[in-house]
Short mmCIF file of C-alpha atoms in Angstrom, two decimals:
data_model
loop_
_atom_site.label_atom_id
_atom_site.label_comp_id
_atom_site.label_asym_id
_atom_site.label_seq_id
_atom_site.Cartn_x
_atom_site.Cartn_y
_atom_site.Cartn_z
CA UNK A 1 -2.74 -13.90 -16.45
CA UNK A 2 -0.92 -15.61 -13.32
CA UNK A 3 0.77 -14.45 -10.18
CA UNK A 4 3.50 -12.76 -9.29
CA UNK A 5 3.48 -13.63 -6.03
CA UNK A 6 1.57 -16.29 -3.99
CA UNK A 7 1.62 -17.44 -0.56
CA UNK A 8 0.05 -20.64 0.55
CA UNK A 9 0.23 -20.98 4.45
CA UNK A 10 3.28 -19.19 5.23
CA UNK A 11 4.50 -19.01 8.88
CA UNK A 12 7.52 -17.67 10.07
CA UNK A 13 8.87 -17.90 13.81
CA UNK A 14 11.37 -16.26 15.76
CA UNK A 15 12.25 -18.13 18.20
CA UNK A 16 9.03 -18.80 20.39
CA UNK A 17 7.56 -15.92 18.80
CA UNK A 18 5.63 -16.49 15.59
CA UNK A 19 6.03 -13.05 13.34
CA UNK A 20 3.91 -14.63 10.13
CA UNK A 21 0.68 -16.79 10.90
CA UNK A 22 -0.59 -19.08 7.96
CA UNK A 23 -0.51 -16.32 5.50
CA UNK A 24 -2.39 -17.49 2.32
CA UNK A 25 -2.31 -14.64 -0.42
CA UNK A 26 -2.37 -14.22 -4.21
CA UNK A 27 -0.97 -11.03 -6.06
CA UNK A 28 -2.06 -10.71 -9.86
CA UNK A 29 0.26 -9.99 -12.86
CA UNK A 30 0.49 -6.27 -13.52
CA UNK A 31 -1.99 -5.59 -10.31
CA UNK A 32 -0.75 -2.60 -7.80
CA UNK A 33 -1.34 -4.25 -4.33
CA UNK A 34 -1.27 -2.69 -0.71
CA UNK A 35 0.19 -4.52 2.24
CA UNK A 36 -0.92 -2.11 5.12
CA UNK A 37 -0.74 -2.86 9.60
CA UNK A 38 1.09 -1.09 12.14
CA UNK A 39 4.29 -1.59 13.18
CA UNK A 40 5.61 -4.96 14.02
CA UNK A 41 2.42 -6.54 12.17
CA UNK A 42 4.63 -8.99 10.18
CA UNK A 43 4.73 -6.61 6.96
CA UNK A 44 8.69 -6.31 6.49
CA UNK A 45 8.64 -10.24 7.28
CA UNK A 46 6.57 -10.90 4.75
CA UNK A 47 8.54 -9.31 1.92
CA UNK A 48 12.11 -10.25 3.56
CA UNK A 49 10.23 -13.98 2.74
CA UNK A 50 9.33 -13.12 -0.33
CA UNK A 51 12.87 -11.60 -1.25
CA UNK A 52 14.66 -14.88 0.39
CA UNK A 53 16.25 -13.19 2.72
CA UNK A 54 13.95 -14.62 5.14
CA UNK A 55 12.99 -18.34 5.07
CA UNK A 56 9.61 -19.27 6.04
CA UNK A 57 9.61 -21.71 8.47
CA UNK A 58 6.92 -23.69 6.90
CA UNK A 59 4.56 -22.74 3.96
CA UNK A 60 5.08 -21.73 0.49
CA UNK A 61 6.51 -17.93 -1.04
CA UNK A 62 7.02 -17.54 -4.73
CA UNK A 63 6.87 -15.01 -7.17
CA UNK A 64 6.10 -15.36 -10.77
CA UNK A 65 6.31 -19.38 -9.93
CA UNK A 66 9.14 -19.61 -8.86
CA UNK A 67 10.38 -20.29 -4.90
CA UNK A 68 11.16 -17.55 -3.38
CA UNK A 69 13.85 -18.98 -1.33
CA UNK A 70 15.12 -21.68 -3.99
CA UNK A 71 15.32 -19.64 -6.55
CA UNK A 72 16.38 -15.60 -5.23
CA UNK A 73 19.00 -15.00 -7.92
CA UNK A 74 16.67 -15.67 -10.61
CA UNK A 75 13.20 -13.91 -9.09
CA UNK A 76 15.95 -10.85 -8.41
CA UNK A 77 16.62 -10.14 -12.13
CA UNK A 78 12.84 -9.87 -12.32
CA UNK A 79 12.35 -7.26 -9.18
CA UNK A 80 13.04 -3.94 -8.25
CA UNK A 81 12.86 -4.05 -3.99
CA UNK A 82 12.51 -0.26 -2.42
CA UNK A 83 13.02 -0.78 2.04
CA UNK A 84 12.21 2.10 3.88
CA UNK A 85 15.41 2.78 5.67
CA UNK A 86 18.27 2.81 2.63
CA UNK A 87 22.14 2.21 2.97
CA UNK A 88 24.17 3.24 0.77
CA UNK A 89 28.00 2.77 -0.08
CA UNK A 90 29.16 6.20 1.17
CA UNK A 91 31.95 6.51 -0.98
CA UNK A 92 30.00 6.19 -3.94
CA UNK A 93 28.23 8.31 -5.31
CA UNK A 94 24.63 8.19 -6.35
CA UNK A 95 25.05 8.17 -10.07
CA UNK A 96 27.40 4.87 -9.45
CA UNK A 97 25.30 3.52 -7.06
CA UNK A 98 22.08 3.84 -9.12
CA UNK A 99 23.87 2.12 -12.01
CA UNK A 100 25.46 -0.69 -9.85
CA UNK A 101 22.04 -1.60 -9.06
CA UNK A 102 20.65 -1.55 -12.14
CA UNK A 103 22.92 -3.37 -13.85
CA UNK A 104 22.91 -5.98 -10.74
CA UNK A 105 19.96 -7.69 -12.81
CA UNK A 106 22.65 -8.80 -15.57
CA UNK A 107 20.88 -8.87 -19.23
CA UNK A 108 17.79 -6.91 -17.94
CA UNK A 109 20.30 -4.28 -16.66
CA UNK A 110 21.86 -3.36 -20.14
CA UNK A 111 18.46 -2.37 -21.30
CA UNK A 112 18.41 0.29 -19.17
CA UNK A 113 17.01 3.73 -20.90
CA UNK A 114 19.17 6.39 -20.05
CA UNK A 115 16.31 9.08 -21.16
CA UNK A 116 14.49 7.19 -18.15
CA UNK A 117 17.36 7.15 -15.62
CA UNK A 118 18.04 10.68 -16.39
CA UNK A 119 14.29 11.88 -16.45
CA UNK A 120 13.86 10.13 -13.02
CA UNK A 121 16.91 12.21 -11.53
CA UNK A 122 15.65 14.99 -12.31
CA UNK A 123 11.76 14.21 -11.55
CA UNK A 124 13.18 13.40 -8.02
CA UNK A 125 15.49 16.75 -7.96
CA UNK A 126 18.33 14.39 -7.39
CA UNK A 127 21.66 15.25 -7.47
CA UNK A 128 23.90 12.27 -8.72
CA UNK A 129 27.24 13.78 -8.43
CA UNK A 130 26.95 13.69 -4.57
CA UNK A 131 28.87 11.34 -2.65
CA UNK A 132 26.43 9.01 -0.79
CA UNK A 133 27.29 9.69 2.90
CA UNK A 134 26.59 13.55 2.10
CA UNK A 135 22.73 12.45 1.49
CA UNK A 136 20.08 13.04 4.28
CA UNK A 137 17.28 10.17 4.68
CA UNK A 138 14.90 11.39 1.60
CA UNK A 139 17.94 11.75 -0.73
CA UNK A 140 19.21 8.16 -0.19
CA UNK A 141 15.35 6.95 -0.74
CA UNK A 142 15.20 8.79 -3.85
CA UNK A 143 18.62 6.92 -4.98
CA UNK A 144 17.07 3.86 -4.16
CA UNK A 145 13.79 5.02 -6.11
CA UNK A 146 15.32 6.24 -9.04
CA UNK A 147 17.31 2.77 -9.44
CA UNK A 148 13.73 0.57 -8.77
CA UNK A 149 12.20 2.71 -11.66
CA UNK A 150 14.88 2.95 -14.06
CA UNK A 151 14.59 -0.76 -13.72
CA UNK A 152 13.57 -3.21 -16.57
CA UNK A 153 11.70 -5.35 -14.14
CA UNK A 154 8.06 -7.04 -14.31
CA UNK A 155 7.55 -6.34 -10.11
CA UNK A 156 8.11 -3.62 -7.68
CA UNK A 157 8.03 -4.61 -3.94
CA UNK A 158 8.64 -0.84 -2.24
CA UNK A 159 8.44 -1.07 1.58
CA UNK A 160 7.62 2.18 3.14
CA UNK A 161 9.20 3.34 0.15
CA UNK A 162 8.24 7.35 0.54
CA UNK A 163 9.68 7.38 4.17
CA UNK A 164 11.47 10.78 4.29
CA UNK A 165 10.15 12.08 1.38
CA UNK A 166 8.56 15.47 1.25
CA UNK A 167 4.95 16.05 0.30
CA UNK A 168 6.02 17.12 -4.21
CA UNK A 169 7.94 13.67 -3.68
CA UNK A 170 5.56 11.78 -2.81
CA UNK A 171 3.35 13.10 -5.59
CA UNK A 172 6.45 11.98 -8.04
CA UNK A 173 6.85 8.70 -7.22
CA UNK A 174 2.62 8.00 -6.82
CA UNK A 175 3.51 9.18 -11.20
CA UNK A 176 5.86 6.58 -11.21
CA UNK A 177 3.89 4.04 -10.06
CA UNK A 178 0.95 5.00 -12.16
CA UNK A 179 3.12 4.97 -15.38
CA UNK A 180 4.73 1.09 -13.83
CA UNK A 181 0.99 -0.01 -13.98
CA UNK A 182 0.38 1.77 -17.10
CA UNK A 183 2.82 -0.64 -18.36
CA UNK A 184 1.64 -3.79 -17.23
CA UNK A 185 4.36 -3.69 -14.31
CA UNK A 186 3.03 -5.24 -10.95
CA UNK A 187 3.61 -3.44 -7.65
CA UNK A 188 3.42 -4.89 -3.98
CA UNK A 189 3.73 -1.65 -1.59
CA UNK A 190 3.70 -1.47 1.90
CA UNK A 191 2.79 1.67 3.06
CA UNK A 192 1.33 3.65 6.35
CA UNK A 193 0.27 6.53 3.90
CA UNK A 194 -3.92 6.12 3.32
CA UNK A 195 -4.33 8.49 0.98
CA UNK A 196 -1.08 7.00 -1.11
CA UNK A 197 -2.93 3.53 -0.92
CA UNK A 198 -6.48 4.73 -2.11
CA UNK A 199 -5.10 6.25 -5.01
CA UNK A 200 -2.76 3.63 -6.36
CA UNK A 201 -3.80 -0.08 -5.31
CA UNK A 202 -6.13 -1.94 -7.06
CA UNK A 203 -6.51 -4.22 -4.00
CA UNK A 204 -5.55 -3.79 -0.15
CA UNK A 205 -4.46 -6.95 2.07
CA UNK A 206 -4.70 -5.93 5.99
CA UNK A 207 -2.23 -7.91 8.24
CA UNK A 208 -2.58 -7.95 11.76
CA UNK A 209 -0.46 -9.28 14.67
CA UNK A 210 1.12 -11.53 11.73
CA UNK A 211 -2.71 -12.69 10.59
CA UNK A 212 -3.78 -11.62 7.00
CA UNK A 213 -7.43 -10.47 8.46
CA UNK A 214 -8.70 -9.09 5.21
CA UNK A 215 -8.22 -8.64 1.10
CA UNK A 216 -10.66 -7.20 -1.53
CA UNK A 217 -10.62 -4.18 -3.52
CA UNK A 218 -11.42 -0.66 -1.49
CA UNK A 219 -15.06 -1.43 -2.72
CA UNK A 220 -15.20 -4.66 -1.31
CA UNK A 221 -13.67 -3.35 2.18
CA UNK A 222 -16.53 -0.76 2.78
CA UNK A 223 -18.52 -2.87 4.88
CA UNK A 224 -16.28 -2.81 7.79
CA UNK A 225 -16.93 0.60 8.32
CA UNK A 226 -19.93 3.39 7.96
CA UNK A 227 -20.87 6.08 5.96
CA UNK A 228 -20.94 10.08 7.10
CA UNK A 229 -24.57 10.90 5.73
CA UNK A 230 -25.06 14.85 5.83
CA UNK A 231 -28.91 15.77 4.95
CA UNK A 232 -30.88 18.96 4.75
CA UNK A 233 -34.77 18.56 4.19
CA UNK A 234 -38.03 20.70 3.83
CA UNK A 235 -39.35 19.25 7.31
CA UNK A 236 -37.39 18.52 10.35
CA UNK A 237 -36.33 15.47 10.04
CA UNK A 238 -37.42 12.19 12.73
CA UNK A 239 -37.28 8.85 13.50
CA UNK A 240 -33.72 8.39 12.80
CA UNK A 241 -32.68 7.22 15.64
CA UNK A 242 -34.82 4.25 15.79
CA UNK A 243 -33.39 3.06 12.34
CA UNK A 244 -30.88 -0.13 13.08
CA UNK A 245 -27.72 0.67 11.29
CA UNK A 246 -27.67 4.24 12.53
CA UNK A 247 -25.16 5.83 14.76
CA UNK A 248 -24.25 9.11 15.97
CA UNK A 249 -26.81 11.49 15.22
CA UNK A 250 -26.89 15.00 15.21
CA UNK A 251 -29.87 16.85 14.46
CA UNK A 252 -30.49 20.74 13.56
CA UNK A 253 -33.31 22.80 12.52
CA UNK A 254 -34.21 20.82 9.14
CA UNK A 255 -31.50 18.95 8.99
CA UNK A 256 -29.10 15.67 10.33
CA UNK A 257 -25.76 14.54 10.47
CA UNK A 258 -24.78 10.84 11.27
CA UNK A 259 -22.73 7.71 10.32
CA UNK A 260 -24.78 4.36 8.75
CA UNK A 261 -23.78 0.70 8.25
CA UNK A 262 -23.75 0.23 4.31
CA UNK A 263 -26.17 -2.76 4.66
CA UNK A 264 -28.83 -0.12 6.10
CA UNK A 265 -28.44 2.95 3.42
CA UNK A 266 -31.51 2.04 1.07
CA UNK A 267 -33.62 2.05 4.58
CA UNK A 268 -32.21 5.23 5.53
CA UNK A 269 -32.72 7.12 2.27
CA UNK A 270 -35.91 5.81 1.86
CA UNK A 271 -37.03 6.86 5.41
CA UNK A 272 -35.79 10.31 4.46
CA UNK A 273 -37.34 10.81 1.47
CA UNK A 274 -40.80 11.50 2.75
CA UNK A 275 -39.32 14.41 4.57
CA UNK A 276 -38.48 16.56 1.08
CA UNK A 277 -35.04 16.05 0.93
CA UNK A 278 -33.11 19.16 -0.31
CA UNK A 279 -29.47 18.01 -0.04
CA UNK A 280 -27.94 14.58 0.66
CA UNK A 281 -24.04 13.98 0.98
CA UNK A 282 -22.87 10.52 1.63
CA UNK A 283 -19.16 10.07 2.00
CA UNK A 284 -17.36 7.02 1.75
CA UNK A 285 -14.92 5.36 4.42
CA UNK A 286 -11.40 5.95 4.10
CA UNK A 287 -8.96 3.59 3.75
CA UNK A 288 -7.81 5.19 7.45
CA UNK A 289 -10.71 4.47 8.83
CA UNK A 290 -10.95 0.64 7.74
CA UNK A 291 -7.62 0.34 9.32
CA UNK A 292 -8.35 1.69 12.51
CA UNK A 293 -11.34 -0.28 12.54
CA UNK A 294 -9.38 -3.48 12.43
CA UNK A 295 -6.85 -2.20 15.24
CA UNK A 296 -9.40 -0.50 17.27
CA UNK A 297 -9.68 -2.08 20.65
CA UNK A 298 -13.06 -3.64 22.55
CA UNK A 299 -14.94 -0.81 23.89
CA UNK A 300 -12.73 2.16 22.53
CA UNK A 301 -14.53 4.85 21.01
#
């Protein structure tokens, strides 16, 4: 299994300002990845390079191999690109503009199953008869959607691509994605919605001020953050607070609430078991919470 897509040192300035910083990252075949940072964190320049409608001022892009700026037409019969603002030809419809997209990607595009395109209009309560300038915000991202999806492609690069959708929506196109992957399909997806991210991506990439700060698997990403330990025990619990690795205790009558570094929770549980432990909860981070921890500013609380 290769790539489908790799970046090797990409920078990208405007001007003086430099949006992408030496960006090295590799994407595997058929893996669901998630790009995640705030707002102006280089994100949308990063796939605008990777589409070629950017050109990275030095570095490398290229998807399935092939460079992304050299060779756009060709990569673009093997995507399906999602932004998270969509125009739309308002004199068309979205029925024609669905299947101008589609069929965009030449050979790939005749291939298309209408059982799909149809299921996906209605999975998305879509009406296709509409003419496009008559669509609010969600209703042009669902055109967009529906088009990416009904797609034979081998990659998905969405970009904020649930922006305006409602909650059931969302829950419809986190299926699609799920039955992309269940294919083999790869997806690169840029999104501000944690709990979207922890239940899709295989892997997580963090950019920051146009820095790529950290990559791993959710599992692997743990460590940047603690653990919310909730314990009730036959004996009032002590001593807690002079365990390194613990923070924020708050004690009751027989039992404790706190957060602990993962590095310190085989100290901590064994500590507590020689107070009868009755009940132990340990909940993970979330994905929120590593995020914030990367943005969160010296000496904030």
């Amino acid at each position: 299994m290769g790539y489908s897509v790799e970046l090797e040192n990409v920078s990208k300035f405007f001007g003086k300002t430099e949006a992408l910083k030496d960006v090295c990252l590799q994407v595997n075949e058929g893996e669901v990845f998630a790009y995640i940072g705030p707002n102006g964190a280089g994100k949308s320049t990063t796939i605008r390079v990777l589409l070629g409608i950017l050109k990275a001022t030095k570095g490398s892009a290229k998807i399935f191999g092939r460079d992304a700026w050299k060779d756009a037409v060709e990569i673009h019969k093997k995507i399906a690109y999602v932004p998270g603002d969509v125009n739309l030809w308002p004199n068309l419809t979205g029925g024609e503009v669905i299947d101008l997209f589609v069929n965009l990607r030449g050979d790939r595009g005749k291939k298309t199953d209408d059982a799909l395109r149809n299921r996906l209009i209605k999975d998305f309560n879509l009406d296709p008869t509409k003419k496009c300038r008559t669509y609010s915000k969600g209703n042009r991202q669902k055109v967009a959607l529906v088009a990416a999806f009904a797609s034979d492609v081998d990659l998905y690069i969405l970009d904020e691509p649930t922006s305006g959708l409602d909650p059931l929506m969302e829950q419809v196109f986190q299926a699609c994605v799920m039955e992309q992957k269940s294919k083999g399909k790869g997806v690169f997806l840029s999104s501000h919605i944690m709990s979207e991210v922890e239940r899709l991506c295989d892997r997580v990439g963090i950019i920051r001020e146009g820095e790529l700060v950290e990559v791993g698997t959710l599992d692997e990403l743990r460590h940047l953050t603690r653990y919310t330990m909730e314990v009730s025990a036959e004996r009032q619990i002590t001593g807690l607070n002079n365990l390194a690795g613990v923070h924020e205790l708050k004690e009751k009558t027989n039992s404790v609430n706190f957060l602990v570094d993962t590095p310190a929770m085989g100290t901590v549980v064994a500590h507590l078991t020689q107070f009868g432990i009755k009940k132990i909860e340990s909940t993970p981070p979330s994905l929120e919470e590593l995020f914030m921890r990367h943005y969160k500013k010296e000496g904030a609380s």
